[in-house]
Coordinates of N, CA and C in Angstrom, one line a residue:
X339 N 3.9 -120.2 216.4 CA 4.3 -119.8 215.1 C 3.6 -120.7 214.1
X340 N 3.6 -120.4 212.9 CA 2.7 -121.0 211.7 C 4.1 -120.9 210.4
X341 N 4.0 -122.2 210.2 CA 4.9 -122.7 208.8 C 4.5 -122.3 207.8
X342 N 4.3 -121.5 206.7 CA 3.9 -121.1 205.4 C 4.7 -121.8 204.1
X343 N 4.2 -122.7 203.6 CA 4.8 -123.3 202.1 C 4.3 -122.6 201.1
X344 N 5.6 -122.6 199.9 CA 4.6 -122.1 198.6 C 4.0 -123.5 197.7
X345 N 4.8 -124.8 198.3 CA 4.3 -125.5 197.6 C 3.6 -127.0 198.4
X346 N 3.2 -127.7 198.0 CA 2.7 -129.5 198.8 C 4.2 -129.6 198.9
X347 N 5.2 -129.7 197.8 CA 6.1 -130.0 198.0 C 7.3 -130.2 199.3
X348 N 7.1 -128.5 199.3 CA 8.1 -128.3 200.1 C 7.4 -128.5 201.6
X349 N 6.2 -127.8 201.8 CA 5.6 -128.8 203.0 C 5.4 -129.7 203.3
X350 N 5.6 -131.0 202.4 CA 5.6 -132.2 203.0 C 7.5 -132.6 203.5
X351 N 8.4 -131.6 202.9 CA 10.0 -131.8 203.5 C 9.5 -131.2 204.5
X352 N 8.9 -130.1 205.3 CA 9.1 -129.5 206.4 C 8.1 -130.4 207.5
X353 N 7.2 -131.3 207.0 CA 6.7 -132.3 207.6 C 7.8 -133.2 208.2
X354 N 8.3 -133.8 207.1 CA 9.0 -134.5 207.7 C 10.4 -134.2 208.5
X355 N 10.6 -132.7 208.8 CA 11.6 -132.3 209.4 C 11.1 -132.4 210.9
X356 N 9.8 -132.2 211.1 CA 9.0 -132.3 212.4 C 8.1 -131.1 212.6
X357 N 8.1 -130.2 211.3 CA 6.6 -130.0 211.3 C 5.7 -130.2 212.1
X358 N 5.0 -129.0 212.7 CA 3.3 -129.4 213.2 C 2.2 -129.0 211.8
X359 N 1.6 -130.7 211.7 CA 0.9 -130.5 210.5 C -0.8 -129.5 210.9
X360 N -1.1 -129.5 212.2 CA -1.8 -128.5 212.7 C -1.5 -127.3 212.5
X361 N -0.2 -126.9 212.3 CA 0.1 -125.1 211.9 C 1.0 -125.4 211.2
X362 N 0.6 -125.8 209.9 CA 1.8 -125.0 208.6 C 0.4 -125.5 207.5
X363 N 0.7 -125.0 206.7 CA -0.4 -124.6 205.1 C 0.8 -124.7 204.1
X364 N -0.1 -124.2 203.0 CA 0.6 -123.7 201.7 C -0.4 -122.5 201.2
X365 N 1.1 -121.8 201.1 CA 0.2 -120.2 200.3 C 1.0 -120.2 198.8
X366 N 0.4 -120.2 198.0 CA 1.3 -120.2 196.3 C 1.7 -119.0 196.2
X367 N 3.0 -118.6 196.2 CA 3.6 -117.6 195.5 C 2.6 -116.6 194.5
X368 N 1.9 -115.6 194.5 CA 1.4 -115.3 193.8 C 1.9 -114.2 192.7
X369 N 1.1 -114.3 191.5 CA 1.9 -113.3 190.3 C 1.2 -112.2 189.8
X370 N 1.4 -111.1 189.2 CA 0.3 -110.0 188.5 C 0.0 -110.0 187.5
X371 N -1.0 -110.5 187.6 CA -1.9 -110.8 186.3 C -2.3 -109.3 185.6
X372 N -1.9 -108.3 185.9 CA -2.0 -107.1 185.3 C -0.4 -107.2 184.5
X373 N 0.5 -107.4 184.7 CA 2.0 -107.7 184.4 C 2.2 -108.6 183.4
X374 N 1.9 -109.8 183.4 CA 1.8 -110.9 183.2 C 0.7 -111.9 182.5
X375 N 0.4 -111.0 181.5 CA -1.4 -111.7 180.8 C -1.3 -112.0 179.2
X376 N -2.2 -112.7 178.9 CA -2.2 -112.8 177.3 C -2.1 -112.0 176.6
X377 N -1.8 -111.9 175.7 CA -1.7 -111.2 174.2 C -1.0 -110.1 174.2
X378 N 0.2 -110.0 175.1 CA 1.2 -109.1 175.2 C 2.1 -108.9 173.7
X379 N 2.3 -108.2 173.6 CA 2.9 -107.9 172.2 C 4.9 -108.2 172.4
X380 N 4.8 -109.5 171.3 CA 6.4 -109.5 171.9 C 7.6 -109.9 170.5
X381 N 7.1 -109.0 169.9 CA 6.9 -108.7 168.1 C 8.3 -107.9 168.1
X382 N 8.1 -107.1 169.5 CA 9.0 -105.5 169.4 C 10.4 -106.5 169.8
X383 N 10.1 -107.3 171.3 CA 11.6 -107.9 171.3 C 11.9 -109.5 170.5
X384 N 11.3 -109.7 170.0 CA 11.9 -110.4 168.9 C 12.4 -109.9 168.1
X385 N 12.1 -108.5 167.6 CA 13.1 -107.7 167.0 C 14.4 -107.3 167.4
X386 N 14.3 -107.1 168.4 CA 15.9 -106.7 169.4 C 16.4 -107.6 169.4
X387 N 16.2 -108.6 169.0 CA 17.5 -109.7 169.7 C 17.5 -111.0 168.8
X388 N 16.7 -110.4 167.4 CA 17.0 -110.8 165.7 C 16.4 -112.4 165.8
X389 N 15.0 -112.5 166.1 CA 14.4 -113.5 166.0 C 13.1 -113.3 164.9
X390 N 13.0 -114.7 163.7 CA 12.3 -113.9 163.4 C 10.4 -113.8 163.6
X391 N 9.8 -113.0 162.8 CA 8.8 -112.9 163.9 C 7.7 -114.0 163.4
X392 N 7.5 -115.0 162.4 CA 6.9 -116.6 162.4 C 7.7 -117.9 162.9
X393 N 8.7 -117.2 163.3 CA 9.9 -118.4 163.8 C 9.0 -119.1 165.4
X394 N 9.4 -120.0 165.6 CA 8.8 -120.7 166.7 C 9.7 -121.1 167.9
X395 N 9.7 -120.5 169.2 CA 10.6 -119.6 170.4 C 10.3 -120.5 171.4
X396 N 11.5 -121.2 171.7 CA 11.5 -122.2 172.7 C 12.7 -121.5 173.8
X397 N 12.2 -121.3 175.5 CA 13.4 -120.9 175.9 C 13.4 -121.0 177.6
X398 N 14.2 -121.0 177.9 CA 14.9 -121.0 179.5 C 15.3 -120.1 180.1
X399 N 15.2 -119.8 181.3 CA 16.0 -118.9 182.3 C 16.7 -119.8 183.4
X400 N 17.7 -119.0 183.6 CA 18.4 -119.6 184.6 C 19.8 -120.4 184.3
X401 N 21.0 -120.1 184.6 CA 21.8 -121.4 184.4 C 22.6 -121.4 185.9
X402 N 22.0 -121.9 186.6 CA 22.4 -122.5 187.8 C 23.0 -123.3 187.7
X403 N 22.7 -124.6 187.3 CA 23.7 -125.7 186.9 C 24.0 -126.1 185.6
X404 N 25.0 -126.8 185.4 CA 25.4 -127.3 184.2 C 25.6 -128.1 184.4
X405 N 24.5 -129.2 184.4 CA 24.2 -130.3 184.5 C 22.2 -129.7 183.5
X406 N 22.0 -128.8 183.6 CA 20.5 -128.2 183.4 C 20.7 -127.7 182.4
X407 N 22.0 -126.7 182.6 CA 22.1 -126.2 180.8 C 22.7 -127.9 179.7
X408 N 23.4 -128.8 180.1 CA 23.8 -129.8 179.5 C 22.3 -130.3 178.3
X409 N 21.3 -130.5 179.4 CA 20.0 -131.3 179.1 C 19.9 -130.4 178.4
X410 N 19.4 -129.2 178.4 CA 18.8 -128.0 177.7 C 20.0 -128.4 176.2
X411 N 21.3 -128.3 176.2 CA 21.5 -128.5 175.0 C 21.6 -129.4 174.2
X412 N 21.7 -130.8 174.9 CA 21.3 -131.8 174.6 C 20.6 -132.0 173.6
X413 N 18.7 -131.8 174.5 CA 17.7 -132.3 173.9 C 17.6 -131.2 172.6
X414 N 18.1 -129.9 172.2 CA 18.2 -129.2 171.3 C 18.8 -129.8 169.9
X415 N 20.1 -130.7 170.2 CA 20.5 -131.6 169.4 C 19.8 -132.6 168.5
X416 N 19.1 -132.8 169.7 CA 18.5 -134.5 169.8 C 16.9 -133.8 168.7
X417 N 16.7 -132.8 169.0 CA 15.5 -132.2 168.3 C 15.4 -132.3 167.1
X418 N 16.8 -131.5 166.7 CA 16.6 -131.9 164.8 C 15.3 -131.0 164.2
X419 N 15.0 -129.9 164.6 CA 14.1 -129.4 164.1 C 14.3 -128.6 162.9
X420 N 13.2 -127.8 162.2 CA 13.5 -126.8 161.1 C 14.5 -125.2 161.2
X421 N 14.9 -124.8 160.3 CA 15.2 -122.8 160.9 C 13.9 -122.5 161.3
X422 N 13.5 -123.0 161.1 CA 12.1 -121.7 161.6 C 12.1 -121.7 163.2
X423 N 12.9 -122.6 164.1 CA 13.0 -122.9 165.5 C 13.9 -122.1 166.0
X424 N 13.5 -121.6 167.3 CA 14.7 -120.8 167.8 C 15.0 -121.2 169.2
X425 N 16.0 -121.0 169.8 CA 16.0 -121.0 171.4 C 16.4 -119.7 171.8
X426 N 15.5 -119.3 173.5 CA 17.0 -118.5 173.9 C 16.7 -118.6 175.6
X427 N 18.1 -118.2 175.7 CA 19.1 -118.6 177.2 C 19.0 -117.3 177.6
X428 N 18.1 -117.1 178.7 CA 18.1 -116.1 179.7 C 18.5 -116.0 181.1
X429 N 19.4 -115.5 181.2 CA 20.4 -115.6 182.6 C 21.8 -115.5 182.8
X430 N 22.4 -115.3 184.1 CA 23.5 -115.2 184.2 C 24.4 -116.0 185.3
X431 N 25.5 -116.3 185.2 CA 25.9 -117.0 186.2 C 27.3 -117.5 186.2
X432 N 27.7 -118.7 186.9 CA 29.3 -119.0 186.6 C 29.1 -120.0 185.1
X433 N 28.1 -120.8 184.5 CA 28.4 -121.4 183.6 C 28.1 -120.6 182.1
X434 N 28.1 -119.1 182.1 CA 27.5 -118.8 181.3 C 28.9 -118.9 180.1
X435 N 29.8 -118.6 180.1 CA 31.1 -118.8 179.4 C 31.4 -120.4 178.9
X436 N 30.9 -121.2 179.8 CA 30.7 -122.7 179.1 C 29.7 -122.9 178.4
X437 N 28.4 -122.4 178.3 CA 27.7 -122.3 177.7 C 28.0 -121.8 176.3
X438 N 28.4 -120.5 176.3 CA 28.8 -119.6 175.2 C 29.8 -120.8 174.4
X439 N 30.5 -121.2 175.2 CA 31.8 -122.1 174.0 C 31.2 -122.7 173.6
X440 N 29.7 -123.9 174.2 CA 29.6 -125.2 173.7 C 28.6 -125.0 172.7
X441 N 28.1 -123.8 172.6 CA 27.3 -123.2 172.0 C 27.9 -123.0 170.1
X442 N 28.6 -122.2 170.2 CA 29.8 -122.1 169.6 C 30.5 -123.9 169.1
X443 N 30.4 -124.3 169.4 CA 31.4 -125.5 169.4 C 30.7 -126.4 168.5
X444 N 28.7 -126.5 168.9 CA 28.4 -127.3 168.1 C 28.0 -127.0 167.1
X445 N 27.9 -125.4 166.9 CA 27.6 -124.7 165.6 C 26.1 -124.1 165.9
X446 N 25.3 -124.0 167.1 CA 23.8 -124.0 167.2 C 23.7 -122.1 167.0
X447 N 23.4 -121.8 165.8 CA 23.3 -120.2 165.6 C 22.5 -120.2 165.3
X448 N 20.8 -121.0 166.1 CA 19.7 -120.4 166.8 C 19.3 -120.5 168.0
X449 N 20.3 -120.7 168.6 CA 20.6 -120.2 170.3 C 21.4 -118.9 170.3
X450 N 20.2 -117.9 171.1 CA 20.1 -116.9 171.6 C 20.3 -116.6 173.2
X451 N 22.2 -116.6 173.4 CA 21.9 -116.2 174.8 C 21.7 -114.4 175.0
X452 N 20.8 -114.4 175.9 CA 20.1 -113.4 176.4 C 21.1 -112.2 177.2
X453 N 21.8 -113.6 178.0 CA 22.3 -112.8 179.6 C 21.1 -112.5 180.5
X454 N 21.4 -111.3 181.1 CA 20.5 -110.7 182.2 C 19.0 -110.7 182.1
X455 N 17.8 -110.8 181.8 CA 16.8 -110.4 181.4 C 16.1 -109.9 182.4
X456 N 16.4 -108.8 182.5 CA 15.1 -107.6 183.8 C 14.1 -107.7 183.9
X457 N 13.5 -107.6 185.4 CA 12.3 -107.3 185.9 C 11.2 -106.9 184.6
X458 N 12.1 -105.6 183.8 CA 11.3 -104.6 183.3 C 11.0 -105.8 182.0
X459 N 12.1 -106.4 181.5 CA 11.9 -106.8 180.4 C 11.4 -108.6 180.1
X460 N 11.0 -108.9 181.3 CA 10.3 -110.2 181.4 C 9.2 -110.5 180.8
X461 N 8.2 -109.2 180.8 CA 6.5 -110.0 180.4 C 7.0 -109.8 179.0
X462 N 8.2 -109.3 177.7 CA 8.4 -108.7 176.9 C 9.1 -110.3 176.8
X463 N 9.7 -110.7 177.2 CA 10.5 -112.2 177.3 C 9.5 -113.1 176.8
X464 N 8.6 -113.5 177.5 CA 7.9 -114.4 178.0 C 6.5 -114.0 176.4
X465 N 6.3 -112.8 176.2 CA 5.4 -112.7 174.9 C 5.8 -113.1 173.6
X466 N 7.7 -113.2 173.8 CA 8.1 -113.4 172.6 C 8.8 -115.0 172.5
X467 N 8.1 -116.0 173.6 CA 8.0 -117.4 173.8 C 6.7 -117.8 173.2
X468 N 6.9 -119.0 172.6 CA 5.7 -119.9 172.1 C 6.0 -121.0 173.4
X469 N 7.0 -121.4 174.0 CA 7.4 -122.7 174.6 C 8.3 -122.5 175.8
X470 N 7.9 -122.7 177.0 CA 9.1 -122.3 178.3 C 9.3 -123.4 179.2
X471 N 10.6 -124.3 179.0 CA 11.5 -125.0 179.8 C 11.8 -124.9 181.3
X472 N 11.1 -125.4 182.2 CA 11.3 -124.9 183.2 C 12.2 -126.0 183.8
X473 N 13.8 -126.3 184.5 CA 14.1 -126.8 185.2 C 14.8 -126.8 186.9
X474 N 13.5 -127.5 187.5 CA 14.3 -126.6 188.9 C 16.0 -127.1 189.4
X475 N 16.3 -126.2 190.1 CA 18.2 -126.0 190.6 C 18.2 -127.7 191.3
X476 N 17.0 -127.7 192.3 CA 17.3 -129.1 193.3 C 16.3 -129.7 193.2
X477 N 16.2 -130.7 193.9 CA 14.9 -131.1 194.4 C 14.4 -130.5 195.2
X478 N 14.6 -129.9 196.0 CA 13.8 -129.4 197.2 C 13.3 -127.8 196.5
X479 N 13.3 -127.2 195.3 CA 12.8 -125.9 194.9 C 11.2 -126.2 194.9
X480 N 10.8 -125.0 195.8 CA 9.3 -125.5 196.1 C 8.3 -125.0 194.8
X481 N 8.5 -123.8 193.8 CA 7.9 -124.0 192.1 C 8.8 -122.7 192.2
X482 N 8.9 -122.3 190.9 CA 10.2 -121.7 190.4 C 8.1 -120.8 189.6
X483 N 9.1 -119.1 189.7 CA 7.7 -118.2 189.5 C 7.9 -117.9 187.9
X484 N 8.5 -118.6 187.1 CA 8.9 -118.4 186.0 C 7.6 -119.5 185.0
X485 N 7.5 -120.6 186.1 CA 6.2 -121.3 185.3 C 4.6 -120.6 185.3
X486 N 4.7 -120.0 186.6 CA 3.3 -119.5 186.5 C 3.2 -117.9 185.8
X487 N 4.0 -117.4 185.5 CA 4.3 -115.9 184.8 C 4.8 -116.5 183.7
X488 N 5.0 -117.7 183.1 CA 5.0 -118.2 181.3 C 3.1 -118.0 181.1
X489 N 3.0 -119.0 182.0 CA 1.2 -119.7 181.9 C 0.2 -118.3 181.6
X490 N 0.9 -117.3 182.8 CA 0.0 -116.1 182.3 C -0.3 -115.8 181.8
X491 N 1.3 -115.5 180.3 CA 1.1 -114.6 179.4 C 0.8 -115.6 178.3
X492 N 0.2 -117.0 178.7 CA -0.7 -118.1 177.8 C 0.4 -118.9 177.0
X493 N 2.1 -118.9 177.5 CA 2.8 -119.5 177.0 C 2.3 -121.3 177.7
X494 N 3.0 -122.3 176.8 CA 3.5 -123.5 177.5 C 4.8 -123.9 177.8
X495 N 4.5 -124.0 179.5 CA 5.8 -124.5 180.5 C 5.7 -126.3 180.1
X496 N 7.2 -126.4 180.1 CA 7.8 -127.6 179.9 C 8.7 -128.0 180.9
X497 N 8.3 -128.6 181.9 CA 8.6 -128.9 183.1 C 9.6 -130.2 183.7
X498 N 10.6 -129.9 184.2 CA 11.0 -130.7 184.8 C 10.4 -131.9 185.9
X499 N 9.8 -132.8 186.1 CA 9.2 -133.4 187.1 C 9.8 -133.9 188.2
X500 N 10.1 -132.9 189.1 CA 10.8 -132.6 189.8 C 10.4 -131.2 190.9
X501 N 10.5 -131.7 192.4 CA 10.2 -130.3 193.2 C 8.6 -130.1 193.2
X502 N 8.8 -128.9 193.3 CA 7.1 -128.3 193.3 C 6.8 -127.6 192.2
X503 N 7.2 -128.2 191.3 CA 7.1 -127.3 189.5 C 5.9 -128.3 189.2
X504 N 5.7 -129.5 189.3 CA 4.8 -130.3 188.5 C 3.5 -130.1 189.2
X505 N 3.2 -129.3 190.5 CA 1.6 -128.9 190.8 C 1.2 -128.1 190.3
X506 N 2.1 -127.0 189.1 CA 1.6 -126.5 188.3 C 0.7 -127.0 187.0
X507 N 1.8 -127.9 187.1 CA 1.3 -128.4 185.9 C 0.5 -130.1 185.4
X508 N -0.3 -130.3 184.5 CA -1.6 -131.0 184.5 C -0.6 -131.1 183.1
X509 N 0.0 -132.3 182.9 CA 0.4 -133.0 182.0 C -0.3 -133.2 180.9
X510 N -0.2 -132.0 179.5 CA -0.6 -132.3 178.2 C -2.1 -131.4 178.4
X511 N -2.3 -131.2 179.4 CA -3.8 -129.7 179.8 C -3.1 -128.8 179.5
X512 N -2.3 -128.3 180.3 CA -1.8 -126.8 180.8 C -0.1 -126.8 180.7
X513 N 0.5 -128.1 180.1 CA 1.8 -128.0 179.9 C 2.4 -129.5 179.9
X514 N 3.3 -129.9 179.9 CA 4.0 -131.0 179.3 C 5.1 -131.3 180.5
X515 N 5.5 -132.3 181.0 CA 6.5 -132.8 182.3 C 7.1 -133.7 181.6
X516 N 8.4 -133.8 182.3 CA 9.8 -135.0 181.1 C 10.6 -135.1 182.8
X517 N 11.2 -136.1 182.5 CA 11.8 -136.5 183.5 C 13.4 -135.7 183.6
X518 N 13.5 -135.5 185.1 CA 14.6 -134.4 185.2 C 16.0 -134.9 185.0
X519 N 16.8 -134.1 184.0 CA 17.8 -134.8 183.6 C 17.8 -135.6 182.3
X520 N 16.9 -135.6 182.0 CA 16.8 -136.8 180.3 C 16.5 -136.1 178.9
X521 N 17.6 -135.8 178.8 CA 17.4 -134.8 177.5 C 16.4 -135.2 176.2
X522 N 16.7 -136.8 176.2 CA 15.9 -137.6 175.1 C 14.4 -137.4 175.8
X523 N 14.0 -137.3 176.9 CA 12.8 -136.9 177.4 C 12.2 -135.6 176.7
X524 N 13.3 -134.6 177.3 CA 12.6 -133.0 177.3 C 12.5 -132.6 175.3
X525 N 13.9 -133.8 174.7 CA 13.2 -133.5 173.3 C 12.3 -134.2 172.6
X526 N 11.7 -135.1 173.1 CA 10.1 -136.0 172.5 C 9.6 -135.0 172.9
X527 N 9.2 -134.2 174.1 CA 8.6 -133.2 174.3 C 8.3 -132.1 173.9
X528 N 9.5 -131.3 173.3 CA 9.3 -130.1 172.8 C 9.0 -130.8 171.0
X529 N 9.6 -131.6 170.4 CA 8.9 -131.8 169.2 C 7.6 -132.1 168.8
X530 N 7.0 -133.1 170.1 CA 5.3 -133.3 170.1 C 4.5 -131.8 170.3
X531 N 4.9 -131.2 170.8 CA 4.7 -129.7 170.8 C 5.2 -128.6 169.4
X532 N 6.2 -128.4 168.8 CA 6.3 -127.9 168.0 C 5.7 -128.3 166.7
X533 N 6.1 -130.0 166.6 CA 5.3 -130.6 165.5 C 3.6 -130.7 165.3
X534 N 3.6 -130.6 166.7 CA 1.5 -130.6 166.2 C 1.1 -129.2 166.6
X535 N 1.7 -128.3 167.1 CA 1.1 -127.2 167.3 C 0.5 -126.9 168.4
X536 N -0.1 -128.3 169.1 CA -0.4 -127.9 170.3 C -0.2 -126.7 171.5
X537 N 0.4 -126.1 171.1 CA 1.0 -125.4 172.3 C 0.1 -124.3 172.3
X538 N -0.6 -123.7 171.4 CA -1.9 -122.8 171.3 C -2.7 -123.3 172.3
X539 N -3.7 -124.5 172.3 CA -3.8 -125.2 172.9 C -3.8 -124.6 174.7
X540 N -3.0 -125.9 175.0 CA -2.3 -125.7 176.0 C -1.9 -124.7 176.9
X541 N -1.2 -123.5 175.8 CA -1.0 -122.3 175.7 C -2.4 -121.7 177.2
X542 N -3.4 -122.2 176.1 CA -4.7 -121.3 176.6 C -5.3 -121.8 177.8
X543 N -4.9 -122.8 178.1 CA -5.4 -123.3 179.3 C -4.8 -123.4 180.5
X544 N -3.1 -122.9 180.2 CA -2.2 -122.4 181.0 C -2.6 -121.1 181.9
X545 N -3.0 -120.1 180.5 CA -3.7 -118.9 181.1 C -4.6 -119.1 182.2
X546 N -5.5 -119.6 182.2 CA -6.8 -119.9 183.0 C -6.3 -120.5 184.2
X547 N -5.5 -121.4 184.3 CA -5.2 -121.9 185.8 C -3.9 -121.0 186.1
X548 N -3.4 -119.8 186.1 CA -2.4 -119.0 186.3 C -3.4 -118.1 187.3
X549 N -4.6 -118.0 186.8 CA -5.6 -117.8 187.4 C -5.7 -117.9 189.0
X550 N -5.1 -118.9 189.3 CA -5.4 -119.4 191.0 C -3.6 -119.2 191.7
X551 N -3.2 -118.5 190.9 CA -1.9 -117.4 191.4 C -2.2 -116.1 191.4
X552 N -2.9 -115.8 191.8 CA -3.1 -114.3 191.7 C -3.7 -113.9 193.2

């Protein structure tokens, strides 16, 4: 038999589980780049879901933990940015009602939870992002397909450093890493990014190495 990883990561835990490093590899998850590519038009669902369309779109999927949504609203706080900023929360789960309250609670009415966001309506998600938060569930998540289908559609992933999310990413090239769990991290991060614009940038060089997912 032959061991297949998607990531170094998670191959080097199956190493050390006793692994034969003679038969196991890594194959990367790959994405469609026909699906998934620049200059998708995401004008129409910014419209649907009352964002506006020069506003600047910072956002997440997933709320697996709340401990991940905490950080996420944290560093939102900690941000202090202009209206022109928006978030939104794509996903479903058991913390989505604690979410909703604390959301509510601190007054943040430019957080946009999503709920569910479909298969169908993802490259439509992801066109109508300037900036994508990626935090993986554990350590052992070998890259989460949400970073390399941001990168496609030329967005910047903002990465937890943590797991197999950070071989996507080439720190301040192709996207930005903060230490997992540190809210005061992930918001130096997203401000150095919204504040200088970089993310065009970055954005485009995201694209190009999404390239070696395909």
């Amino acid at each position: 038999s032959w061991i297949l990883s998607t990531s170094e990561h998670c191959l080097k835990g199956a190493l050390n589980l006793g692994a034969d490093p003679k038969r196991s590899s890594v194959v990367y998850a790959g994405i469609d780049l026909k699906v998934f590519r620049p200059n998708l038009d995401g004008n129409s669902y910014r419209k649907k879901i009352g964002v506006p369309l020069n506003g600047v779109v910072v956002s997440i999927l997933g709320l697996a933990l709340r401990q991940k949504v905490d950080t996420f609203l944290e560093a939102l706080n900690l941000l202090g940015v202009g209206n022109q900023v928006y978030f939104l929360v794509g996903g479903v789960g058991e913390d989505f009602d604690y979410l909703k309250e604390k959301v509510e609670k601190l007054g943040m009415n430019r957080v946009k939870l999503l709920g569910f966001v479909s298969e169908e309506d993802l490259p439509s998600f992801y066109a109508s992002t300037d900036i994508l938060v990626a935090s993986p569930k554990t350590i052992v998540e070998c890259m989460g397909q949400s970073i390399k289908e941001a990168m496609a559609c030329g967005k910047t992933p903002v990465v937890a450093n943590i797991g197999g999310g950070p071989e996507a990413v080439s720190n301040m090239e192709n996207g930005l890493l903060f230490e997992p769990g540190n809210s005061q991290a992930l918001a130096d991060a997203l401000h150095l990014l919204i504040n200088g614009s970089s993310w065009k940038r970055v954005g485009k060089n995201g694209s190009i190495k999404a390239g070696n997912y395909c």
